PDB file of C-alpha atoms in Angstrom:
ATOM      1  CA  ASN A  15       0.000   0.000   0.000  1.00  0.00           C
ATOM      2  CA  GLN A  16       2.879   2.291   0.714  1.00  0.00           C
ATOM      3  CA  ARG A  17       4.328   1.631  -2.651  1.00  0.00           C
ATOM      4  CA  ARG A  18       2.841   4.008  -5.110  1.00  0.00           C
ATOM      5  CA  MET A  19       2.775   3.692  -8.824  1.00  0.00           C
ATOM      6  CA  LYS A  20       5.863   5.336 -10.067  1.00  0.00           C
ATOM      7  CA  ARG A  21       5.171   5.472 -13.714  1.00  0.00           C
ATOM      8  CA  THR A  22       3.601   8.562 -15.048  1.00  0.00           C
ATOM      9  CA  VAL A  23       1.482   9.207 -18.076  1.00  0.00           C
ATOM     10  CA  PRO A  24       2.779   8.082 -21.421  1.00  0.00           C
ATOM     11  CA  ARG A  25       1.218  11.054 -23.087  1.00  0.00           C
ATOM     12  CA  GLY A  26       2.498  10.398 -26.550  1.00  0.00           C
ATOM     13  CA  THR A  27       1.273   6.854 -26.459  1.00  0.00           C
ATOM     14  CA  LEU A  28      -2.160   7.904 -25.307  1.00  0.00           C
ATOM     15  CA  ARG A  29      -2.376  10.311 -28.181  1.00  0.00           C
ATOM     16  CA  LYS A  30      -1.174   7.699 -30.609  1.00  0.00           C
ATOM     17  CA  ILE A  31      -3.732   5.221 -29.393  1.00  0.00           C
ATOM     18  CA  MET A  32      -6.486   7.746 -29.847  1.00  0.00           C
ATOM     19  CA  LYS A  33      -5.087   8.584 -33.251  1.00  0.00           C
ATOM     20  CA  LYS A  34      -5.156   4.975 -34.244  1.00  0.00           C
ATOM     21  CA  HIS A  35      -8.842   4.669 -33.518  1.00  0.00           C
ATOM     22  CA  LYS A  36      -9.917   8.092 -34.710  1.00  0.00           C
ATOM     23  CA  PRO A  37      -7.387   9.559 -37.101  1.00  0.00           C
ATOM     24  CA  HIS A  38      -9.421  12.653 -37.828  1.00  0.00           C
ATOM     25  CA  LEU A  39     -10.228  13.476 -34.250  1.00  0.00           C
ATOM     26  CA  ARG A  40      -8.208  16.179 -32.612  1.00  0.00           C
ATOM     27  CA  LEU A  41      -7.383  16.236 -28.975  1.00  0.00           C
ATOM     28  CA  ALA A  42      -7.613  19.524 -27.196  1.00  0.00           C
ATOM     29  CA  ALA A  43      -4.550  21.584 -26.550  1.00  0.00           C
ATOM     30  CA  ASN A  44      -2.300  20.092 -29.107  1.00  0.00           C
ATOM     31  CA  SER A  45      -0.414  23.307 -29.172  1.00  0.00           C
ATOM     32  CA  ASP A  46      -0.226  23.484 -25.481  1.00  0.00           C
ATOM     33  CA  LEU A  47       1.607  20.464 -24.289  1.00  0.00           C
ATOM     34  CA  VAL A  48       2.836  22.240 -21.269  1.00  0.00           C
ATOM     35  CA  VAL A  49       4.145  19.576 -19.067  1.00  0.00           C
ATOM     36  CA  ARG A  50       6.970  17.866 -20.714  1.00  0.00           C
ATOM     37  CA  LYS A  51       9.440  18.011 -17.896  1.00  0.00           C
ATOM     38  CA  GLU A  52       7.421  18.386 -14.810  1.00  0.00           C
ATOM     39  CA  ARG A  53      10.193  18.288 -12.334  1.00  0.00           C
ATOM     40  CA  GLY A  54      12.732  20.593 -13.817  1.00  0.00           C
ATOM     41  CA  GLY A  55      10.680  23.062 -15.725  1.00  0.00           C
ATOM     42  CA  GLY A  56       9.599  26.472 -14.681  1.00  0.00           C
ATOM     43  CA  GLU A  57       6.093  27.102 -13.532  1.00  0.00           C
ATOM     44  CA  ALA A  58       3.615  27.059 -16.335  1.00  0.00           C
ATOM     45  CA  ARG A  59      -0.072  27.680 -16.457  1.00  0.00           C
ATOM     46  CA  LEU A  60      -1.700  24.347 -16.201  1.00  0.00           C
ATOM     47  CA  ARG A  61      -5.151  23.075 -16.565  1.00  0.00           C
ATOM     48  CA  LEU A  62      -6.485  19.634 -17.041  1.00  0.00           C
ATOM     49  CA  ARG A  63      -5.279  18.529 -20.403  1.00  0.00           C
ATOM     50  CA  LEU A  64      -6.931  15.729 -22.157  1.00  0.00           C
ATOM     51  CA  PRO A  65      -4.274  13.063 -22.263  1.00  0.00           C
ATOM     52  CA  ARG A  66      -4.025  13.280 -18.544  1.00  0.00           C
ATOM     53  CA  GLY A  67      -7.761  13.165 -18.334  1.00  0.00           C
ATOM     54  CA  ILE A  68      -7.683  10.081 -20.439  1.00  0.00           C
ATOM     55  CA  HIS A  69      -5.076   8.655 -18.189  1.00  0.00           C
ATOM     56  CA  LEU A  70      -7.274   9.334 -15.210  1.00  0.00           C
ATOM     57  CA  ASN A  71     -10.167   7.629 -16.890  1.00  0.00           C
ATOM     58  CA  PHE A  72      -7.930   4.740 -17.763  1.00  0.00           C
ATOM     59  CA  LEU A  73      -6.745   4.406 -14.179  1.00  0.00           C
ATOM     60  CA  LEU A  74     -10.285   4.365 -12.928  1.00  0.00           C
ATOM     61  CA  PHE A  75     -11.240   1.823 -15.530  1.00  0.00           C
ATOM     62  CA  LEU A  76      -8.435  -0.436 -14.392  1.00  0.00           C
ATOM     63  CA  ARG A  77      -9.407   0.087 -10.805  1.00  0.00           C
ATOM     64  CA  ARG A  78     -12.950  -1.040 -11.462  1.00  0.00           C
ATOM     65  CA  LEU A  79     -11.716  -3.983 -13.415  1.00  0.00           C
ATOM     66  CA  ALA A  80      -9.382  -4.899 -10.598  1.00  0.00           C
ATOM     67  CA  GLU A  81     -12.085  -4.582  -7.978  1.00  0.00           C
ATOM     68  CA  GLU A  82     -14.478  -6.730  -9.919  1.00  0.00           C
ATOM     69  CA  ALA A  83     -11.821  -9.341 -10.577  1.00  0.00           C
ATOM     70  CA  ARG A  84     -10.939  -9.370  -6.918  1.00  0.00           C
ATOM     71  CA  THR A  85     -14.541  -9.860  -5.936  1.00  0.00           C
ATOM     72  CA  ASN A  86     -14.839 -12.721  -8.382  1.00  0.00           C
ATOM     73  CA  ALA A  87     -11.736 -14.346  -7.014  1.00  0.00           C
ATOM     74  CA  PHE A  88     -13.021 -14.059  -3.473  1.00  0.00           C
ATOM     75  CA  GLU A  89     -16.348 -15.500  -4.418  1.00  0.00           C
ATOM     76  CA  SER A  90     -14.748 -18.519  -5.992  1.00  0.00           C
ATOM     77  CA  LYS A  91     -12.405 -18.781  -3.011  1.00  0.00           C
ATOM     78  CA  ASN A  92      -9.272 -18.244  -4.973  1.00  0.00           C
ATOM     79  CA  LYS A  93      -6.269 -16.403  -3.713  1.00  0.00           C
ATOM     80  CA  ILE A  94      -4.983 -15.671  -7.165  1.00  0.00           C
ATOM     81  CA  ILE A  95      -6.629 -13.692  -9.912  1.00  0.00           C
ATOM     82  CA  LYS A  96      -7.232 -16.079 -12.781  1.00  0.00           C
ATOM     83  CA  PRO A  97      -8.280 -15.354 -16.333  1.00  0.00           C
ATOM     84  CA  GLU A  98     -11.896 -16.260 -15.709  1.00  0.00           C
ATOM     85  CA  HIS A  99     -12.086 -13.700 -12.934  1.00  0.00           C
ATOM     86  CA  THR A 100     -10.926 -10.930 -15.214  1.00  0.00           C
ATOM     87  CA  ILE A 101     -13.179 -12.114 -18.011  1.00  0.00           C
ATOM     88  CA  SER A 102     -16.276 -11.974 -15.907  1.00  0.00           C
ATOM     89  CA  ALA A 103     -15.109  -8.678 -14.444  1.00  0.00           C
ATOM     90  CA  ALA A 104     -14.883  -7.331 -17.957  1.00  0.00           C
ATOM     91  CA  LYS A 105     -18.414  -8.492 -18.611  1.00  0.00           C
ATOM     92  CA  VAL A 106     -19.661  -6.652 -15.576  1.00  0.00           C
ATOM     93  CA  LEU A 107     -17.969  -3.454 -16.687  1.00  0.00           C
ATOM     94  CA  ASN A 108     -19.430  -3.944 -20.100  1.00  0.00           C
ATOM     95  CA  ASN A 109     -22.884  -4.063 -18.605  1.00  0.00           C
ATOM     96  CA  PHE A 110     -22.211  -0.780 -16.891  1.00  0.00           C
ATOM     97  CA  ASN A 111     -21.202   0.781 -20.186  1.00  0.00           C
ATOM     98  CA  ILE A 112     -17.701   1.364 -19.027  1.00  0.00           C
ATOM     99  CA  PHE A 113     -16.470  -0.086 -22.221  1.00  0.00           C
TER     100      PHE A 113
ATOM    101  CA  PRO B  24       8.471   2.741 -54.606  1.00  0.00           C
ATOM    102  CA  LEU B  25      11.131   0.199 -53.825  1.00  0.00           C
ATOM    103  CA  LYS B  26       9.028  -1.819 -51.506  1.00  0.00           C
ATOM    104  CA  LEU B  27       9.215  -4.964 -53.583  1.00  0.00           C
ATOM    105  CA  LEU B  28      12.930  -5.004 -53.309  1.00  0.00           C
ATOM    106  CA  GLN B  29      14.122  -8.093 -51.539  1.00  0.00           C
ATOM    107  CA  PRO B  30      11.326  -9.097 -49.272  1.00  0.00           C
ATOM    108  CA  LYS B  31      13.193 -11.227 -46.885  1.00  0.00           C
ATOM    109  CA  ALA B  32      11.333 -14.158 -45.490  1.00  0.00           C
ATOM    110  CA  VAL B  33      11.596 -13.431 -41.843  1.00  0.00           C
ATOM    111  CA  PRO B  34      10.220 -16.197 -39.705  1.00  0.00           C
ATOM    112  CA  LYS B  35       7.628 -14.766 -37.430  1.00  0.00           C
ATOM    113  CA  ARG B  36       7.243 -15.452 -33.774  1.00  0.00           C
ATOM    114  CA  LEU B  37      10.885 -15.921 -33.212  1.00  0.00           C
ATOM    115  CA  GLY B  38      11.901 -15.790 -29.625  1.00  0.00           C
ATOM    116  CA  THR B  39       9.805 -13.856 -27.215  1.00  0.00           C
ATOM    117  CA  SER B  40       8.945 -10.682 -29.079  1.00  0.00           C
ATOM    118  CA  GLN B  41       5.469 -11.066 -30.425  1.00  0.00           C
ATOM    119  CA  LYS B  42       4.197  -7.561 -30.292  1.00  0.00           C
ATOM    120  CA  LYS B  43       3.493  -5.709 -33.450  1.00  0.00           C
ATOM    121  CA  PRO B  44       5.850  -2.809 -33.624  1.00  0.00           C
ATOM    122  CA  HIS B  45       3.539  -0.354 -35.316  1.00  0.00           C
ATOM    123  CA  GLU B  46       0.489  -0.637 -33.160  1.00  0.00           C
ATOM    124  CA  PRO B  47       0.611   2.030 -30.513  1.00  0.00           C
ATOM    125  CA  GLN B  48      -0.212   0.558 -27.187  1.00  0.00           C
ATOM    126  CA  LEU B  49       0.514   1.211 -23.610  1.00  0.00           C
ATOM    127  CA  PRO B  50       3.500  -0.604 -22.221  1.00  0.00           C
ATOM    128  CA  ARG B  51       2.488  -3.905 -20.748  1.00  0.00           C
ATOM    129  CA  SER B  52       4.552  -3.225 -17.712  1.00  0.00           C
ATOM    130  CA  LEU B  53       2.498  -0.124 -17.054  1.00  0.00           C
ATOM    131  CA  ILE B  54      -0.797  -1.947 -17.369  1.00  0.00           C
ATOM    132  CA  LYS B  55       0.522  -4.660 -15.142  1.00  0.00           C
ATOM    133  CA  GLU B  56       1.763  -2.250 -12.561  1.00  0.00           C
ATOM    134  CA  ILE B  57      -1.459  -0.289 -12.387  1.00  0.00           C
ATOM    135  CA  PHE B  58      -3.639  -3.365 -12.312  1.00  0.00           C
ATOM    136  CA  SER B  59      -1.691  -5.092  -9.619  1.00  0.00           C
ATOM    137  CA  HIS B  60      -1.590  -1.893  -7.641  1.00  0.00           C
ATOM    138  CA  PHE B  61      -5.366  -1.877  -7.512  1.00  0.00           C
ATOM    139  CA  VAL B  62      -6.008  -5.565  -7.268  1.00  0.00           C
ATOM    140  CA  LYS B  63      -3.645  -6.214  -4.358  1.00  0.00           C
ATOM    141  CA  MET B  64      -3.572  -9.916  -5.073  1.00  0.00           C
ATOM    142  CA  PRO B  65      -1.411 -12.231  -7.108  1.00  0.00           C
ATOM    143  CA  VAL B  66      -2.462 -12.350 -10.734  1.00  0.00           C
ATOM    144  CA  THR B  67      -1.696 -15.131 -13.170  1.00  0.00           C
ATOM    145  CA  ARG B  68       0.038 -14.450 -16.400  1.00  0.00           C
ATOM    146  CA  ASP B  69      -2.992 -15.348 -18.481  1.00  0.00           C
ATOM    147  CA  ALA B  70      -5.171 -13.063 -16.431  1.00  0.00           C
ATOM    148  CA  PHE B  71      -2.839 -10.211 -17.302  1.00  0.00           C
ATOM    149  CA  LYS B  72      -3.281 -11.034 -20.943  1.00  0.00           C
ATOM    150  CA  ILE B  73      -7.010 -10.653 -20.532  1.00  0.00           C
ATOM    151  CA  VAL B  74      -6.448  -7.333 -18.828  1.00  0.00           C
ATOM    152  CA  GLU B  75      -4.386  -6.162 -21.773  1.00  0.00           C
ATOM    153  CA  LYS B  76      -7.145  -7.144 -24.155  1.00  0.00           C
ATOM    154  CA  CYS B  77      -9.622  -5.282 -22.010  1.00  0.00           C
ATOM    155  CA  CYS B  78      -7.429  -2.213 -22.242  1.00  0.00           C
ATOM    156  CA  GLU B  79      -7.449  -2.361 -26.001  1.00  0.00           C
ATOM    157  CA  ARG B  80     -11.199  -2.605 -26.021  1.00  0.00           C
ATOM    158  CA  TYR B  81     -11.436   0.162 -23.509  1.00  0.00           C
ATOM    159  CA  PHE B  82      -9.500   2.551 -25.719  1.00  0.00           C
ATOM    160  CA  LYS B  83     -11.549   1.644 -28.707  1.00  0.00           C
ATOM    161  CA  GLN B  84     -14.727   2.380 -26.843  1.00  0.00           C
ATOM    162  CA  LEU B  85     -13.278   5.509 -25.298  1.00  0.00           C
ATOM    163  CA  SER B  86     -12.378   6.989 -28.642  1.00  0.00           C
ATOM    164  CA  ASN B  87     -15.821   6.176 -29.994  1.00  0.00           C
ATOM    165  CA  ASP B  88     -17.473   7.859 -27.059  1.00  0.00           C
ATOM    166  CA  LEU B  89     -15.301  10.929 -27.098  1.00  0.00           C
ATOM    167  CA  GLU B  90     -15.855  11.330 -30.793  1.00  0.00           C
ATOM    168  CA  ALA B  91     -19.578  11.089 -30.279  1.00  0.00           C
ATOM    169  CA  TYR B  92     -19.565  13.721 -27.550  1.00  0.00           C
ATOM    170  CA  ALA B  93     -17.367  16.086 -29.498  1.00  0.00           C
ATOM    171  CA  SER B  94     -19.375  15.829 -32.673  1.00  0.00           C
ATOM    172  CA  HIS B  95     -22.557  16.195 -30.696  1.00  0.00           C
ATOM    173  CA  ALA B  96     -21.224  19.529 -29.498  1.00  0.00           C
ATOM    174  CA  GLY B  97     -20.333  20.432 -33.057  1.00  0.00           C
ATOM    175  CA  ARG B  98     -16.614  20.162 -32.553  1.00  0.00           C
ATOM    176  CA  LYS B  99     -13.862  18.215 -34.146  1.00  0.00           C
ATOM    177  CA  THR B 100     -11.709  18.545 -31.124  1.00  0.00           C
ATOM    178  CA  VAL B 101     -12.139  16.517 -27.999  1.00  0.00           C
ATOM    179  CA  GLU B 102     -12.074  18.699 -24.949  1.00  0.00           C
ATOM    180  CA  VAL B 103     -11.972  18.088 -21.273  1.00  0.00           C
ATOM    181  CA  ALA B 104     -15.680  18.796 -21.051  1.00  0.00           C
ATOM    182  CA  ASP B 105     -16.312  15.746 -23.212  1.00  0.00           C
ATOM    183  CA  LEU B 106     -14.294  13.652 -20.883  1.00  0.00           C
ATOM    184  CA  GLU B 107     -16.169  14.919 -17.903  1.00  0.00           C
ATOM    185  CA  VAL B 108     -19.480  14.075 -19.534  1.00  0.00           C
ATOM    186  CA  LEU B 109     -18.175  10.637 -20.282  1.00  0.00           C
ATOM    187  CA  MET B 110     -17.048  10.098 -16.737  1.00  0.00           C
ATOM    188  CA  ARG B 111     -20.409  11.211 -15.518  1.00  0.00           C
ATOM    189  CA  ARG B 112     -22.076   8.636 -17.675  1.00  0.00           C
ATOM    190  CA  GLN B 113     -19.681   6.021 -16.410  1.00  0.00           C
ATOM    191  CA  GLY B 114     -20.701   6.953 -12.924  1.00  0.00           C
ATOM    192  CA  LEU B 115     -17.197   7.989 -11.982  1.00  0.00           C
ATOM    193  CA  VAL B 116     -17.917  11.683 -11.682  1.00  0.00           C
ATOM    194  CA  THR B 117     -20.969  12.444  -9.612  1.00  0.00           C
ATOM    195  CA  ASP B 118     -22.187  15.378  -7.584  1.00  0.00           C
ATOM    196  CA  LYS B 119     -20.523  13.887  -4.580  1.00  0.00           C
ATOM    197  CA  MET B 120     -17.402  12.951  -6.447  1.00  0.00           C
ATOM    198  CA  PRO B 121     -16.311  15.841  -8.632  1.00  0.00           C
ATOM    199  CA  LEU B 122     -13.570  15.511 -11.151  1.00  0.00           C
ATOM    200  CA  HIS B 123     -10.940  17.316  -9.154  1.00  0.00           C
ATOM    201  CA  VAL B 124     -11.334  14.928  -6.276  1.00  0.00           C
ATOM    202  CA  LEU B 125     -10.666  12.055  -8.610  1.00  0.00           C
ATOM    203  CA  ILE B 126      -7.594  13.848  -9.875  1.00  0.00           C
ATOM    204  CA  GLU B 127      -6.426  14.346  -6.340  1.00  0.00           C
ATOM    205  CA  ARG B 128      -6.870  10.715  -5.518  1.00  0.00           C
ATOM    206  CA  TYR B 129      -5.583   8.976  -8.533  1.00  0.00           C
ATOM    207  CA  LEU B 130      -3.084  11.007 -10.434  1.00  0.00           C
ATOM    208  CA  PRO B 131       0.517  10.914  -9.351  1.00  0.00           C
ATOM    209  CA  LEU B 132       1.732  13.606  -7.055  1.00  0.00           C
ATOM    210  CA  GLU B 133       3.568  15.550  -9.721  1.00  0.00           C
ATOM    211  CA  TYR B 134       0.396  15.897 -11.699  1.00  0.00           C
ATOM    212  CA  ARG B 135      -1.719  16.664  -8.732  1.00  0.00           C
ATOM    213  CA  LYS B 136       0.631  19.426  -7.770  1.00  0.00           C
ATOM    214  CA  LEU B 137       0.378  20.877 -11.223  1.00  0.00           C
ATOM    215  CA  LEU B 138      -3.320  20.437 -11.657  1.00  0.00           C
ATOM    216  CA  ILE B 139      -4.420  21.654  -8.290  1.00  0.00           C
ATOM    217  CA  PRO B 140      -1.959  24.362  -7.329  1.00  0.00           C
ATOM    218  CA  VAL B 141      -4.250  25.579  -4.588  1.00  0.00           C
ATOM    219  CA  ALA B 142      -3.590  22.470  -2.626  1.00  0.00           C
ATOM    220  CA  VAL B 143       0.098  23.160  -2.355  1.00  0.00           C
ATOM    221  CA  SER B 144       0.264  26.912  -2.309  1.00  0.00           C
ATOM    222  CA  GLY B 145       0.607  28.709   0.961  1.00  0.00           C
ATOM    223  CA  ASN B 146       2.134  25.888   2.900  1.00  0.00           C
ATOM    224  CA  LYS B 147       4.160  22.899   1.980  1.00  0.00           C
ATOM    225  CA  VAL B 148       1.564  20.359   2.857  1.00  0.00           C
ATOM    226  CA  ILE B 149       1.287  17.761   0.213  1.00  0.00           C
ATOM    227  CA  PRO B 150      -2.313  17.058  -0.680  1.00  0.00           C
ATOM    228  CA  SER B 151      -2.983  13.761   0.983  1.00  0.00           C
ATOM    229  CA  ASN B 152      -5.683  11.281   0.288  1.00  0.00           C
TER     230      ASN B 152
END
């Protein structure tokens, strides 16, 4: 629990993934990719930019998936998450229109 | 123009690298790390593969949805507002759980600091969960 996720947002990849699915769709603030070097850089005006928003949504999606899978594993008295647990978790999320 | 020049017959599926190089996708390690962070249980290798597939589907659906919202608003550009609408529909953003709270909880500290400067200005207290 103490250990936090170290990796940050692969912004370029998120954009590329979106581009793959919707080549014509633009993501907001293309011109304004402010945060490239968060740690070193000077202070810049920052608002919620989309790739990060997508990342947030992605995190929450994975969290729901994880929670559902965990519940499934508990219900079937397993101590390890197995494929069937994630599959049925995915089905649940599907029913909730998450994806 | 010269693409027919010497097509070498490279045997596929050699060794361990099976991923297609041109498909943009999130690093598996990242997906794995995030998922296991939330699931807090051991996960089998095959289960991770399912998770990866789910991620692909998720992004497909996400781009469909965002496109729909943007075009509904008469835009060709996806904006944060579209994302917020989406997250409302997903039940992630509610009146009791506004977007900035989600940001505070789930985005890494560097981003939180940048996104919510109020939380760190004035004193040095790091916004805690």
